[in-house]
JSON list of C-alpha atoms in Angstrom, two decimals:
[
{"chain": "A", "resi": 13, "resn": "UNK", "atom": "CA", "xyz": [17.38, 116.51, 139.51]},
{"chain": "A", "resi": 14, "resn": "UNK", "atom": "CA", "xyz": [21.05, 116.85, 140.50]},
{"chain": "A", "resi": 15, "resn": "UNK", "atom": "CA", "xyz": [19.91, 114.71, 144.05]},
{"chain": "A", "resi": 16, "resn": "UNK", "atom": "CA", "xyz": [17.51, 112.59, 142.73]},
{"chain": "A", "resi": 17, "resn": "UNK", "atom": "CA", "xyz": [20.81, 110.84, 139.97]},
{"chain": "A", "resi": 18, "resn": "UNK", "atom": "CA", "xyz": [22.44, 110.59, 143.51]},
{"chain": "A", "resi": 19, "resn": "UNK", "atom": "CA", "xyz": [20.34, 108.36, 144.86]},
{"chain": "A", "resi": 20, "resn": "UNK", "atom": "CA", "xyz": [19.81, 106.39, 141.56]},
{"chain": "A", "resi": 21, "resn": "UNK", "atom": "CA", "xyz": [23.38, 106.25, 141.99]},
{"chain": "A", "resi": 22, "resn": "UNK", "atom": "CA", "xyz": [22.72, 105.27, 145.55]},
{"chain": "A", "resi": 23, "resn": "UNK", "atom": "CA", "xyz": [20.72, 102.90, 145.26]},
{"chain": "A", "resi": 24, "resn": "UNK", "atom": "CA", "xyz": [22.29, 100.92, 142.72]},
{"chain": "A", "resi": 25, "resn": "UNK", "atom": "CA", "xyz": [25.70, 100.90, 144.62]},
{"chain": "A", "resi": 26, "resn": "UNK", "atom": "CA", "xyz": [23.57, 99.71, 147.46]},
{"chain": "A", "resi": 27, "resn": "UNK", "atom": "CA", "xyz": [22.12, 96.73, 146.06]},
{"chain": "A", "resi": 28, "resn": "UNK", "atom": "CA", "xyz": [24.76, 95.52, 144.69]},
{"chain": "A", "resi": 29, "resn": "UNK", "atom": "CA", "xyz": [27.91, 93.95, 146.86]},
{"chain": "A", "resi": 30, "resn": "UNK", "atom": "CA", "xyz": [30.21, 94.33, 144.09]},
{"chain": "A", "resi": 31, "resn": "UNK", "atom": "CA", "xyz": [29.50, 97.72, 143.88]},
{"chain": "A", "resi": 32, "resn": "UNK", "atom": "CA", "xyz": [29.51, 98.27, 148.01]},
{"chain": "A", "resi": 33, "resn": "UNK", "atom": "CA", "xyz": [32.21, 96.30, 148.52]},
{"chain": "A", "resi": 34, "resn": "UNK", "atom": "CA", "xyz": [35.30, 98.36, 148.06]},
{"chain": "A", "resi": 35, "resn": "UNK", "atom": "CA", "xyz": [33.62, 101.58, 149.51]},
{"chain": "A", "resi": 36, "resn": "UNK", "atom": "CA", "xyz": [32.69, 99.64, 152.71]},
{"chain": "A", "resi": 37, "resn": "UNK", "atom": "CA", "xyz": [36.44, 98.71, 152.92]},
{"chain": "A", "resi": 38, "resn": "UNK", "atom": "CA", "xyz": [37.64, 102.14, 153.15]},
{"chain": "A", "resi": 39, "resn": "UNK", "atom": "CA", "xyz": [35.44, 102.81, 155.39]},
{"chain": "A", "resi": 40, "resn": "UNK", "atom": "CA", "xyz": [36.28, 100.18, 157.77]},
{"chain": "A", "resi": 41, "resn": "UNK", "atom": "CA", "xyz": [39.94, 100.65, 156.83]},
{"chain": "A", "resi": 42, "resn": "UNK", "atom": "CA", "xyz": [39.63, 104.26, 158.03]},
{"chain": "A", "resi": 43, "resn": "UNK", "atom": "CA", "xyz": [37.44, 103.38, 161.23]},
{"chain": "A", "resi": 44, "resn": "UNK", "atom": "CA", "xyz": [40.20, 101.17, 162.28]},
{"chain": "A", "resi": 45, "resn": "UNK", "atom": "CA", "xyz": [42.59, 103.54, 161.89]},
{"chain": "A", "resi": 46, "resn": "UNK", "atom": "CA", "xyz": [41.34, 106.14, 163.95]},
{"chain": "A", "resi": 47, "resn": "UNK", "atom": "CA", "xyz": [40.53, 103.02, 166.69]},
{"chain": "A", "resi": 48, "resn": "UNK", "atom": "CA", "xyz": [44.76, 102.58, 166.49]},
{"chain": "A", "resi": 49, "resn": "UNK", "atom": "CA", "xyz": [45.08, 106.36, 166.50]},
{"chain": "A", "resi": 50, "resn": "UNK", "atom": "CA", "xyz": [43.00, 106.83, 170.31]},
{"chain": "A", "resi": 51, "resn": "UNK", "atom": "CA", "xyz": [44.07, 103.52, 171.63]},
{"chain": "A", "resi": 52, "resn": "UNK", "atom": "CA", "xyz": [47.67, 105.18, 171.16]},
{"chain": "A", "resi": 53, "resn": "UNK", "atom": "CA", "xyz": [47.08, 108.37, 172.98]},
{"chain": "A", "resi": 54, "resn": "UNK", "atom": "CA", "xyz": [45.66, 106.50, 175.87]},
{"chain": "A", "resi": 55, "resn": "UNK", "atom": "CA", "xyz": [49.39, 104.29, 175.60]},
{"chain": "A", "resi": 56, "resn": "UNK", "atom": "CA", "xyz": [47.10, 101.14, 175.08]},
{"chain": "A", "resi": 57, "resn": "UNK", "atom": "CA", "xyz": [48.63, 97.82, 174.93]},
{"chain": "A", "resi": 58, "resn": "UNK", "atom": "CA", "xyz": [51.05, 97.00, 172.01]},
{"chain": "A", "resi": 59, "resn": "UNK", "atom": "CA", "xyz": [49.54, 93.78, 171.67]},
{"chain": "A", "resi": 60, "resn": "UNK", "atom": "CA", "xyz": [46.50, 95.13, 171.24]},
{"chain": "A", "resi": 61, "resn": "UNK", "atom": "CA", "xyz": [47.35, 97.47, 169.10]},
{"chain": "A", "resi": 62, "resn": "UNK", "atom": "CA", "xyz": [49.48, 95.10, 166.52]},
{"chain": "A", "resi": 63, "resn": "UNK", "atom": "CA", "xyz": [46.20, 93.04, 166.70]},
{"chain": "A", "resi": 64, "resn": "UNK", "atom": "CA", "xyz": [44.31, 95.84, 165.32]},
{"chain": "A", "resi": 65, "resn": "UNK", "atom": "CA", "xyz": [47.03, 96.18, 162.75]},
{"chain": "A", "resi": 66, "resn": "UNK", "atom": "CA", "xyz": [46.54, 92.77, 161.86]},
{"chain": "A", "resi": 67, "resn": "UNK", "atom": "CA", "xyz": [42.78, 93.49, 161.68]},
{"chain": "A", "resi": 68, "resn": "UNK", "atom": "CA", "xyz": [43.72, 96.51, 159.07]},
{"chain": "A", "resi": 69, "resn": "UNK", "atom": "CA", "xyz": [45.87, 94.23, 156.78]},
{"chain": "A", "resi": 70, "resn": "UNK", "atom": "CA", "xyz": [42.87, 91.35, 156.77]},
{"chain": "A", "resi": 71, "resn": "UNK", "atom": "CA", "xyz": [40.93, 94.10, 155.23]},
{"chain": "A", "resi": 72, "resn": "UNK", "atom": "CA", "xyz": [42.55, 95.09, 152.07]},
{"chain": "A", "resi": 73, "resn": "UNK", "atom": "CA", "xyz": [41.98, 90.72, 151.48]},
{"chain": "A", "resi": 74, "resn": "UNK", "atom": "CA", "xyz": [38.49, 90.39, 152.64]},
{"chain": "A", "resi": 75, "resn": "UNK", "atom": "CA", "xyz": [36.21, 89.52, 149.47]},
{"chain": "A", "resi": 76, "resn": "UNK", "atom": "CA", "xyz": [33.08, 89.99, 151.02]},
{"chain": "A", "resi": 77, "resn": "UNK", "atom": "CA", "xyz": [30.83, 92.31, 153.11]},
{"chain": "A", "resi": 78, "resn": "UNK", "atom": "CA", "xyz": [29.95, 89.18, 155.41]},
{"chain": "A", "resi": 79, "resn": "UNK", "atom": "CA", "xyz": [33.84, 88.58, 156.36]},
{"chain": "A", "resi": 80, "resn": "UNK", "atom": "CA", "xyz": [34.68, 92.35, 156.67]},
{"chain": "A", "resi": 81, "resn": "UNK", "atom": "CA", "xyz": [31.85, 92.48, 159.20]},
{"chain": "A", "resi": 82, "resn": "UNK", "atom": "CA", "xyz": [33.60, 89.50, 160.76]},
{"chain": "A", "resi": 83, "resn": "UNK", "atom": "CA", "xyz": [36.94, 91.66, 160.66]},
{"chain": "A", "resi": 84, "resn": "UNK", "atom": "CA", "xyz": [35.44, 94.47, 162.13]},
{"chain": "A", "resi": 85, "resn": "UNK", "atom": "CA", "xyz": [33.59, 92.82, 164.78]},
{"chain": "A", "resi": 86, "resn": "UNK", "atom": "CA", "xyz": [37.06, 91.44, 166.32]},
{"chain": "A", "resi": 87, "resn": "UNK", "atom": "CA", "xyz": [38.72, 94.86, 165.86]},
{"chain": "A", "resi": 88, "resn": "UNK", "atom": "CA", "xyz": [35.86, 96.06, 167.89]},
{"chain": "A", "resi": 89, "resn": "UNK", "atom": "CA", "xyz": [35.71, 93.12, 170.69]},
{"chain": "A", "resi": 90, "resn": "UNK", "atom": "CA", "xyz": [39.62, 94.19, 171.32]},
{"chain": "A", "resi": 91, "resn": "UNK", "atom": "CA", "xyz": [38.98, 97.79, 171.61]},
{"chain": "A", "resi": 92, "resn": "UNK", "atom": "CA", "xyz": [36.15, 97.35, 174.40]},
{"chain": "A", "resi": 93, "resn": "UNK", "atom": "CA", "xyz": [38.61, 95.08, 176.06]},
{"chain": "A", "resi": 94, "resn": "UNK", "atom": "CA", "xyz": [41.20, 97.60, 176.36]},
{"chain": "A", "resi": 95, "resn": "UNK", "atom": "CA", "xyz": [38.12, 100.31, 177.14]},
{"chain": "A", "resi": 96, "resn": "UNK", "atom": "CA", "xyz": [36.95, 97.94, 180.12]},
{"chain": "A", "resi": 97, "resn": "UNK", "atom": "CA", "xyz": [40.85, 97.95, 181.15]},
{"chain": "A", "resi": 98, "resn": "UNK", "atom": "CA", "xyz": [40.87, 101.74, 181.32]},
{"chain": "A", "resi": 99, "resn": "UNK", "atom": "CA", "xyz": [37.76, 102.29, 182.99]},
{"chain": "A", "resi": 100, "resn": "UNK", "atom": "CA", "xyz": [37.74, 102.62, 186.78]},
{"chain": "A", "resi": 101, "resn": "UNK", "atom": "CA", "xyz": [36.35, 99.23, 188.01]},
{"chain": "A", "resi": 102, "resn": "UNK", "atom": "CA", "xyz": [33.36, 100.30, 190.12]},
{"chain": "A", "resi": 103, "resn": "UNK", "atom": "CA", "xyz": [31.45, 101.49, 187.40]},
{"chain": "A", "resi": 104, "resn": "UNK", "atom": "CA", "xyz": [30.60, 97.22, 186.58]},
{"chain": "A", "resi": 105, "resn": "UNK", "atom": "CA", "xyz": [31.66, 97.86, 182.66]},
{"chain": "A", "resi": 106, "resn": "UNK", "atom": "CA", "xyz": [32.27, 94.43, 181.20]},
{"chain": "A", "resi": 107, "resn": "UNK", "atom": "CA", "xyz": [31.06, 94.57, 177.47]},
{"chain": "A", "resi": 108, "resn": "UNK", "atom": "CA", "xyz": [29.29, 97.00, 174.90]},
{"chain": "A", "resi": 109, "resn": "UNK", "atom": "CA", "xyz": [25.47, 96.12, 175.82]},
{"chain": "A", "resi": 110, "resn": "UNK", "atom": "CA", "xyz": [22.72, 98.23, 174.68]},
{"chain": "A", "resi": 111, "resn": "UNK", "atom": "CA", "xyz": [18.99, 97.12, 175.07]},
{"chain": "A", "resi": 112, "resn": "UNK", "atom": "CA", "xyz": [18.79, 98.10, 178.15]},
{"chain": "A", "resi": 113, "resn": "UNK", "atom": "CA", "xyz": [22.60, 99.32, 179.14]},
{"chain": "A", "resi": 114, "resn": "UNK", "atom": "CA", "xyz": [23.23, 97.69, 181.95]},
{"chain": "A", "resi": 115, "resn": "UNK", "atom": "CA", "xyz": [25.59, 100.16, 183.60]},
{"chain": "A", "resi": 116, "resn": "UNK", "atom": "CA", "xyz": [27.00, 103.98, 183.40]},
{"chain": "A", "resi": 117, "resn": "UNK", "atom": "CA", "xyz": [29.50, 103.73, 180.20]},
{"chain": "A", "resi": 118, "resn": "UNK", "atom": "CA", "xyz": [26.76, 101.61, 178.33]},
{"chain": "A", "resi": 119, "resn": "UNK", "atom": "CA", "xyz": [24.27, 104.29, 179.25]},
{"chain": "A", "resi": 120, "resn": "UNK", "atom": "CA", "xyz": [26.50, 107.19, 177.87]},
{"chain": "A", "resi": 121, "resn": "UNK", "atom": "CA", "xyz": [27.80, 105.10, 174.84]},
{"chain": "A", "resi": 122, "resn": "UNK", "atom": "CA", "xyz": [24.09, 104.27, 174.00]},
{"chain": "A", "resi": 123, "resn": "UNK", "atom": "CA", "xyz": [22.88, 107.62, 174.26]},
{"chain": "A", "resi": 124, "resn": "UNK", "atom": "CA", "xyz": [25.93, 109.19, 172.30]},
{"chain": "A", "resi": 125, "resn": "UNK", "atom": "CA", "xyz": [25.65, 107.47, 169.39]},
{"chain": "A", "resi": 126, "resn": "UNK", "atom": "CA", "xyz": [21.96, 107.44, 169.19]},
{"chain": "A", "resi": 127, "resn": "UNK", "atom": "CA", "xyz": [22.27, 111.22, 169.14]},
{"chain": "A", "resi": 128, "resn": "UNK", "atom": "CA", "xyz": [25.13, 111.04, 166.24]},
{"chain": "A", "resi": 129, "resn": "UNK", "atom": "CA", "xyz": [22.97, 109.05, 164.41]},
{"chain": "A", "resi": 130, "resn": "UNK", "atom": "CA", "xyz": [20.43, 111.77, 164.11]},
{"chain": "A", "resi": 131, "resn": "UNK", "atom": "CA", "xyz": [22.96, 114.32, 162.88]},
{"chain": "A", "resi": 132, "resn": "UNK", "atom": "CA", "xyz": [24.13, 111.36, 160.68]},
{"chain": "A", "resi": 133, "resn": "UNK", "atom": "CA", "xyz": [20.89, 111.93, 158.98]},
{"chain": "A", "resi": 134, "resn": "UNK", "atom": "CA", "xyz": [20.65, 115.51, 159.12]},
{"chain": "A", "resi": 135, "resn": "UNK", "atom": "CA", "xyz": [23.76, 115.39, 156.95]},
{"chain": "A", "resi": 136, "resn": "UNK", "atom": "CA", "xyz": [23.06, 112.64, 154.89]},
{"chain": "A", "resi": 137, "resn": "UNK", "atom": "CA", "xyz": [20.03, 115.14, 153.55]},
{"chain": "A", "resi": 138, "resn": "UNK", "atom": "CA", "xyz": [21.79, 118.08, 153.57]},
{"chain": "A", "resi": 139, "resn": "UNK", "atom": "CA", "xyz": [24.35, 116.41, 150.63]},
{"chain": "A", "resi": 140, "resn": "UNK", "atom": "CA", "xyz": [21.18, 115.04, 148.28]},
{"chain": "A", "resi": 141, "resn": "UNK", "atom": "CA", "xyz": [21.73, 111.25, 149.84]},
{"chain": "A", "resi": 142, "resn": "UNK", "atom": "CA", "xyz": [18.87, 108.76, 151.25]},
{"chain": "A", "resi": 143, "resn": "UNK", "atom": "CA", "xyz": [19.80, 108.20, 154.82]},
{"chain": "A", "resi": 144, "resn": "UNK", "atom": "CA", "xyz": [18.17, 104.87, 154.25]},
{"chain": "A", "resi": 145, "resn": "UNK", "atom": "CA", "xyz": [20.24, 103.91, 152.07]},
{"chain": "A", "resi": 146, "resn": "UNK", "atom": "CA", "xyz": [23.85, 102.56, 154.07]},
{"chain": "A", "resi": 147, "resn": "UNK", "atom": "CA", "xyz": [26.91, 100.61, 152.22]},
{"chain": "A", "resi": 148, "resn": "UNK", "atom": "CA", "xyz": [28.15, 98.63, 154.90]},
{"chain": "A", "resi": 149, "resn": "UNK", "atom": "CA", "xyz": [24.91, 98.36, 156.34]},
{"chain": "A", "resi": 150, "resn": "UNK", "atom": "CA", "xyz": [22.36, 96.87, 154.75]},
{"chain": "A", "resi": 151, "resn": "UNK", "atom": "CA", "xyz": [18.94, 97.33, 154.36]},
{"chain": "A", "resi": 152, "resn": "UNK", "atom": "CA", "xyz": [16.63, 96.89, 157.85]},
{"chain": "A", "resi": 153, "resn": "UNK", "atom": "CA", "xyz": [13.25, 98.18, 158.41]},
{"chain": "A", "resi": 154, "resn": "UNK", "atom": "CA", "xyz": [13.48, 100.99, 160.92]},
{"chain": "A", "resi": 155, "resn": "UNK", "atom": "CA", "xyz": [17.34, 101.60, 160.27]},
{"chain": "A", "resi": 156, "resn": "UNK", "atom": "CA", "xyz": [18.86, 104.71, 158.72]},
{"chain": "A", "resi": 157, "resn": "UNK", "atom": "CA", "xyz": [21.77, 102.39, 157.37]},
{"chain": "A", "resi": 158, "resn": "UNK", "atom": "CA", "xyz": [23.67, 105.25, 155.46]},
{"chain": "A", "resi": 159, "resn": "UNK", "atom": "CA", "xyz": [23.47, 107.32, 158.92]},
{"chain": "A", "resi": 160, "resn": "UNK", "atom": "CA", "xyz": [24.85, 104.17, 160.34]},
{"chain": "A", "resi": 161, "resn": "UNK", "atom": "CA", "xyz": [27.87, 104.36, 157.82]},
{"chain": "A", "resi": 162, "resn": "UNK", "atom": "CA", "xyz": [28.75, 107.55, 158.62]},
{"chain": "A", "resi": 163, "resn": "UNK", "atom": "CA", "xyz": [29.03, 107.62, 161.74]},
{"chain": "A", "resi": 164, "resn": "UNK", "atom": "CA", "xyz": [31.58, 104.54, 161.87]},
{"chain": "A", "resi": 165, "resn": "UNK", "atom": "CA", "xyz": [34.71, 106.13, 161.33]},
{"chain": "A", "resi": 166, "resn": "UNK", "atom": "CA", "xyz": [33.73, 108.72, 164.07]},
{"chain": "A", "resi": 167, "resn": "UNK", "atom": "CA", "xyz": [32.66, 105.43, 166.42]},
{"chain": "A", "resi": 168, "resn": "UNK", "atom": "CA", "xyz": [36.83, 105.06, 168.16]},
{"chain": "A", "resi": 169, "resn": "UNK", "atom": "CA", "xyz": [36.49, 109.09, 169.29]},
{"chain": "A", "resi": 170, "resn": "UNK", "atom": "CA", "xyz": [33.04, 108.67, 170.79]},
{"chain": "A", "resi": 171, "resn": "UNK", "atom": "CA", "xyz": [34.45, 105.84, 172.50]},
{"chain": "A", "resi": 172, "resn": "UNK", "atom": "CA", "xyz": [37.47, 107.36, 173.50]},
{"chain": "A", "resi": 173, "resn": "UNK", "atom": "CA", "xyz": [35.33, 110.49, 174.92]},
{"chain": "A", "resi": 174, "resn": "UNK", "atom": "CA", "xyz": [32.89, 108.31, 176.60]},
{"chain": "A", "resi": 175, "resn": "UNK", "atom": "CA", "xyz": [36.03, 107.25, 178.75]},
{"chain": "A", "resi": 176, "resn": "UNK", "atom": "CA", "xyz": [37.69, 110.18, 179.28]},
{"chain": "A", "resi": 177, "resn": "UNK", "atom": "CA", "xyz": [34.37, 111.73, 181.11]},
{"chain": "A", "resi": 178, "resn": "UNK", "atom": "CA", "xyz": [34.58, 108.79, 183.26]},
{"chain": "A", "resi": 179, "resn": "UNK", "atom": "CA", "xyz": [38.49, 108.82, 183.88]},
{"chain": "A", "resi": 180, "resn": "UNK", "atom": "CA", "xyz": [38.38, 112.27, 184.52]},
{"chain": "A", "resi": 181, "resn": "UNK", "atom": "CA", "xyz": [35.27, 112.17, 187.04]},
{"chain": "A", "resi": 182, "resn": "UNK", "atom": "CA", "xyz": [32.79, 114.07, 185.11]},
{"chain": "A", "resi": 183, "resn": "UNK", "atom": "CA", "xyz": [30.52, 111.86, 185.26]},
{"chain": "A", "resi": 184, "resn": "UNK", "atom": "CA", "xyz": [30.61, 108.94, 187.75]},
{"chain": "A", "resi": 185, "resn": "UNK", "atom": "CA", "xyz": [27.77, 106.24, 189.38]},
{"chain": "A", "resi": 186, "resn": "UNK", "atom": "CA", "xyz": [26.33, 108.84, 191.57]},
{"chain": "A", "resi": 187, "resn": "UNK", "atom": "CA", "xyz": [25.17, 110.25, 188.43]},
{"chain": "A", "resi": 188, "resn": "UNK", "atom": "CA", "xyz": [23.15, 107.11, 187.23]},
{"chain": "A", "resi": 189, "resn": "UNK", "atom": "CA", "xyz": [20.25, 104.94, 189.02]},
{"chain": "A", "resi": 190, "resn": "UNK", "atom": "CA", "xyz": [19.63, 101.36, 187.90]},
{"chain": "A", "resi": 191, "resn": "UNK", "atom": "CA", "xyz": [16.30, 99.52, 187.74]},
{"chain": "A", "resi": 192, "resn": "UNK", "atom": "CA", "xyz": [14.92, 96.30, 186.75]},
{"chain": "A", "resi": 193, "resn": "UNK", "atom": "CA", "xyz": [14.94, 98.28, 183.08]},
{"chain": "A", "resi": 194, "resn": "UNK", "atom": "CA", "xyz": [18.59, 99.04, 183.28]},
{"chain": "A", "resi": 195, "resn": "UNK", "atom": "CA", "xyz": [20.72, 101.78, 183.91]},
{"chain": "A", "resi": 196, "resn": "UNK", "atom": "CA", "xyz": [19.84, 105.56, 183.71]},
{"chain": "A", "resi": 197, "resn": "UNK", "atom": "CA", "xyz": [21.41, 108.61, 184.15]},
{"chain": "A", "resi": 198, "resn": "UNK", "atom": "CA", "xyz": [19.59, 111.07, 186.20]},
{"chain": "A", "resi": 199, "resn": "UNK", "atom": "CA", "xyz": [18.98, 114.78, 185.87]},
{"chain": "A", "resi": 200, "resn": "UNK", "atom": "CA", "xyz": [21.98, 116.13, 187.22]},
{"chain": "A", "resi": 201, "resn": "UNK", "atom": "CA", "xyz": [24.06, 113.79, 184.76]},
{"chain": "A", "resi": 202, "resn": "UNK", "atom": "CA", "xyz": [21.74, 114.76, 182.00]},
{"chain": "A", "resi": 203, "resn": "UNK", "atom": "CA", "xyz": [22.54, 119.01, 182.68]},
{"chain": "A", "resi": 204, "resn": "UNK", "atom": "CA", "xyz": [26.44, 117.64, 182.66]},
{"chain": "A", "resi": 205, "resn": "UNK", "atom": "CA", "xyz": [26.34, 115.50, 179.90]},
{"chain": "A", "resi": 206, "resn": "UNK", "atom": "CA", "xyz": [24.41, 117.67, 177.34]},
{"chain": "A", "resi": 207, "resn": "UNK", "atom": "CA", "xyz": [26.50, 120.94, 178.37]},
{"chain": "A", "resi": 208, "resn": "UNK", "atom": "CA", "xyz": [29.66, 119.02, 177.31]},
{"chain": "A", "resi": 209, "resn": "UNK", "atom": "CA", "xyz": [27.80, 117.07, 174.16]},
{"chain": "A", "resi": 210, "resn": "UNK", "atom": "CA", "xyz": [26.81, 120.00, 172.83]},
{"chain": "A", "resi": 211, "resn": "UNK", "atom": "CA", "xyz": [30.68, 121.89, 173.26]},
{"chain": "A", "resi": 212, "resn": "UNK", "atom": "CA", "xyz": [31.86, 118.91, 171.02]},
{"chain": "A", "resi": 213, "resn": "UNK", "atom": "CA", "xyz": [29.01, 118.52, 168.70]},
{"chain": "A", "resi": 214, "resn": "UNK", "atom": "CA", "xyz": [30.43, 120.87, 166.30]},
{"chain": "A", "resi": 215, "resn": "UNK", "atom": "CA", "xyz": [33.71, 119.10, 165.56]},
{"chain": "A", "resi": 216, "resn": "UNK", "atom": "CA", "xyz": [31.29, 115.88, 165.36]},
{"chain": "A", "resi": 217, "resn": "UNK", "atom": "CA", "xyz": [29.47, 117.49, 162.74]},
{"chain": "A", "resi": 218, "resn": "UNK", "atom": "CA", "xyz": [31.96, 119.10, 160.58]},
{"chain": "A", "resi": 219, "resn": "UNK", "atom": "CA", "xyz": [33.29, 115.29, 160.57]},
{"chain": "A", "resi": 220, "resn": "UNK", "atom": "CA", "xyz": [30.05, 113.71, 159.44]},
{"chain": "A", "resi": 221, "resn": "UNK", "atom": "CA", "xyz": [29.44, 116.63, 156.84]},
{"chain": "A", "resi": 222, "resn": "UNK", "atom": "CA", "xyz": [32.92, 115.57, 154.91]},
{"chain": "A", "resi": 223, "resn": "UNK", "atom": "CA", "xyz": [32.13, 111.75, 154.89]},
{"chain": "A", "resi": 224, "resn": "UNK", "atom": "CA", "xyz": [28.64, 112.18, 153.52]},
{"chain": "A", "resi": 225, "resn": "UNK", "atom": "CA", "xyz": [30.50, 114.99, 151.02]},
{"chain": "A", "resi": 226, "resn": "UNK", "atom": "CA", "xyz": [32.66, 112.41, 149.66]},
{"chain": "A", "resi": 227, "resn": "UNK", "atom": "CA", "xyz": [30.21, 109.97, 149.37]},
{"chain": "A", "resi": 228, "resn": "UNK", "atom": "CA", "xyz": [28.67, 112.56, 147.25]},
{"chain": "A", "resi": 229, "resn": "UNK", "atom": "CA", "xyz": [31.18, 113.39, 145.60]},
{"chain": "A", "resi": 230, "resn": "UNK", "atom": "CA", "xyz": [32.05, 109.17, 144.84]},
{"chain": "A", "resi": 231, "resn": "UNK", "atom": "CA", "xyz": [28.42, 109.22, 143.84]},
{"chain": "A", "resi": 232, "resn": "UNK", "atom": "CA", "xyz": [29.49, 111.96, 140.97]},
{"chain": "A", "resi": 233, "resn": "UNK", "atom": "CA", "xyz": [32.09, 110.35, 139.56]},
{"chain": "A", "resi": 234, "resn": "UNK", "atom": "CA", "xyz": [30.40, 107.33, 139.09]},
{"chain": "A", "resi": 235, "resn": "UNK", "atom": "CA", "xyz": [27.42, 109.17, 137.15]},
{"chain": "A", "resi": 236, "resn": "UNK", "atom": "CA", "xyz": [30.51, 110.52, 135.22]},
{"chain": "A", "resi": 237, "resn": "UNK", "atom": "CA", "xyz": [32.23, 107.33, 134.38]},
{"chain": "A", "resi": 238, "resn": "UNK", "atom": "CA", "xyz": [29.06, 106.04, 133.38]},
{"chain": "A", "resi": 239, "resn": "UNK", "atom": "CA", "xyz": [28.24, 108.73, 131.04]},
{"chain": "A", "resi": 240, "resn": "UNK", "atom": "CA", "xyz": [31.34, 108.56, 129.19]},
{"chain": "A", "resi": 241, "resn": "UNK", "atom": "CA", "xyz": [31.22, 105.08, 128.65]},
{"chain": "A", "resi": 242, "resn": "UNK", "atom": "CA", "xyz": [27.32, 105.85, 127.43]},
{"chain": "A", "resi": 243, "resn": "UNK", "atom": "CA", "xyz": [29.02, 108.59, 125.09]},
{"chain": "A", "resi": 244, "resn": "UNK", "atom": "CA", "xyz": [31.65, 105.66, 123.78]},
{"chain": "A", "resi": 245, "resn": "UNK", "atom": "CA", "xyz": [28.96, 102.94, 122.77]},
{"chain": "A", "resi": 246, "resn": "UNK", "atom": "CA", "xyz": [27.13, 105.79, 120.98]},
{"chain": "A", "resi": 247, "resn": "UNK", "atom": "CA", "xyz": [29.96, 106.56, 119.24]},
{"chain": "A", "resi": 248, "resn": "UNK", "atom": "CA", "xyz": [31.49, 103.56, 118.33]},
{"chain": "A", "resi": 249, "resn": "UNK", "atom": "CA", "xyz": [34.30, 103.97, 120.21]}
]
């Protein structure tokens, strides 16, 4: 019973913008702010970095989810730039491309958060909520678009882990073959790739579990607030 007023709750908070609107600020708000946070420790430009800022304050003014996902866009346009900078050139990284990933970091960044996305889901059941069901993401056929949610804030770490691998050789072309179809990573990639995955998946997870927590948890006091107000109409008061 206790899961199924969540996702009345849910539902109602996603079909309605007024309603999504300030929780898909936060969570863009916070996404940012890790983005500033890794583009720091990797002594990223300052002009990047105040632009990001900039992208932070726009924000807390945006009155719809249309223009946040304008503001968010940018912020994320910048951070591959500065990505692309940090990358060693021969690995052909220009953009974020997915369908098919044209080279290595594409490859790894496509396959990393396709497999967050799953425990996105996993945890998004485990706290009573329809994966289905996103804020910031609407509605699509085939999408989990609360899984999608979730894994947002977590989005700048992936991306700053993708790089590192590469930076620090773990991974490198030799690993990957590339095809009229794209870019793939071969076997011996796959054995490195998954053995270091799976040493980080826990932190990942623990991460995830909070966010769809609190969402819970927002979910709550909503049913509460509504209650009470029930109890003052009944009342009189």
């Amino acid at each position: 019973q206790r899961q199924a007023a969540r996702r009345v709750l849910q539902y109602r908070i996603a079909s309605n913008e007024v309603n999504a609107l300030p929780l898909a600020k936060r969570l863009v708000r916070h996404k940012l702010a890790a983005t500033r946070r890794c583009l720091r420790r990797r002594n990223a430009d300052k002009d990047r970095l105040a632009s990001l800022g900039a992208c932070q304050q726009a924000v807390k003014e945006c009155s719809s989810l249309q223009q946040l996902r304008g503001i968010e866009g940018n912020a994320q346009r910048e951070t591959f730039k500065c990505w692309r900078e940090q990358l060693p050139a021969q690995l052909g990284f220009n953009r974020r491309e997915r369908r098919p990933p044209p080279d290595p970091v594409n490859v790894i960044l496509s396959l990393s958060f396709t497999l967050l996305y799953q425990e996105a889901s996993r945890q998004s059941l485990v706290h009573g909520l329809d994966p289905w069901l996103g804020i910031y993401h609407q509605l699509t056929p085939g999408r989990l678009s609360l899984a999608c949610d979730l894994i947002e804030p977590l989005r700048p770490a992936i991306e700053a882990w993708v790089v590192q691998l590469f930076c620090d050789g773990e991974l490198d072309k030799r690993h990957f073959s590339t095809s009229g179809q794209g870019c793939r990573l071969g076997k011996h990639g796959r054995e490195i790739y998954y053995r270091l995955w799976h040493d980080r998946l826990p932190r990942w997870t623990r991460h995830l579990s909070a966010y769809a927590a609190l969402f819970a948890r927002h979910l709550e006091q909503m049913a509460a607030s509504s209650q009470d107000g029930a109890n003052a109409w009944n009342t009189g008061t």
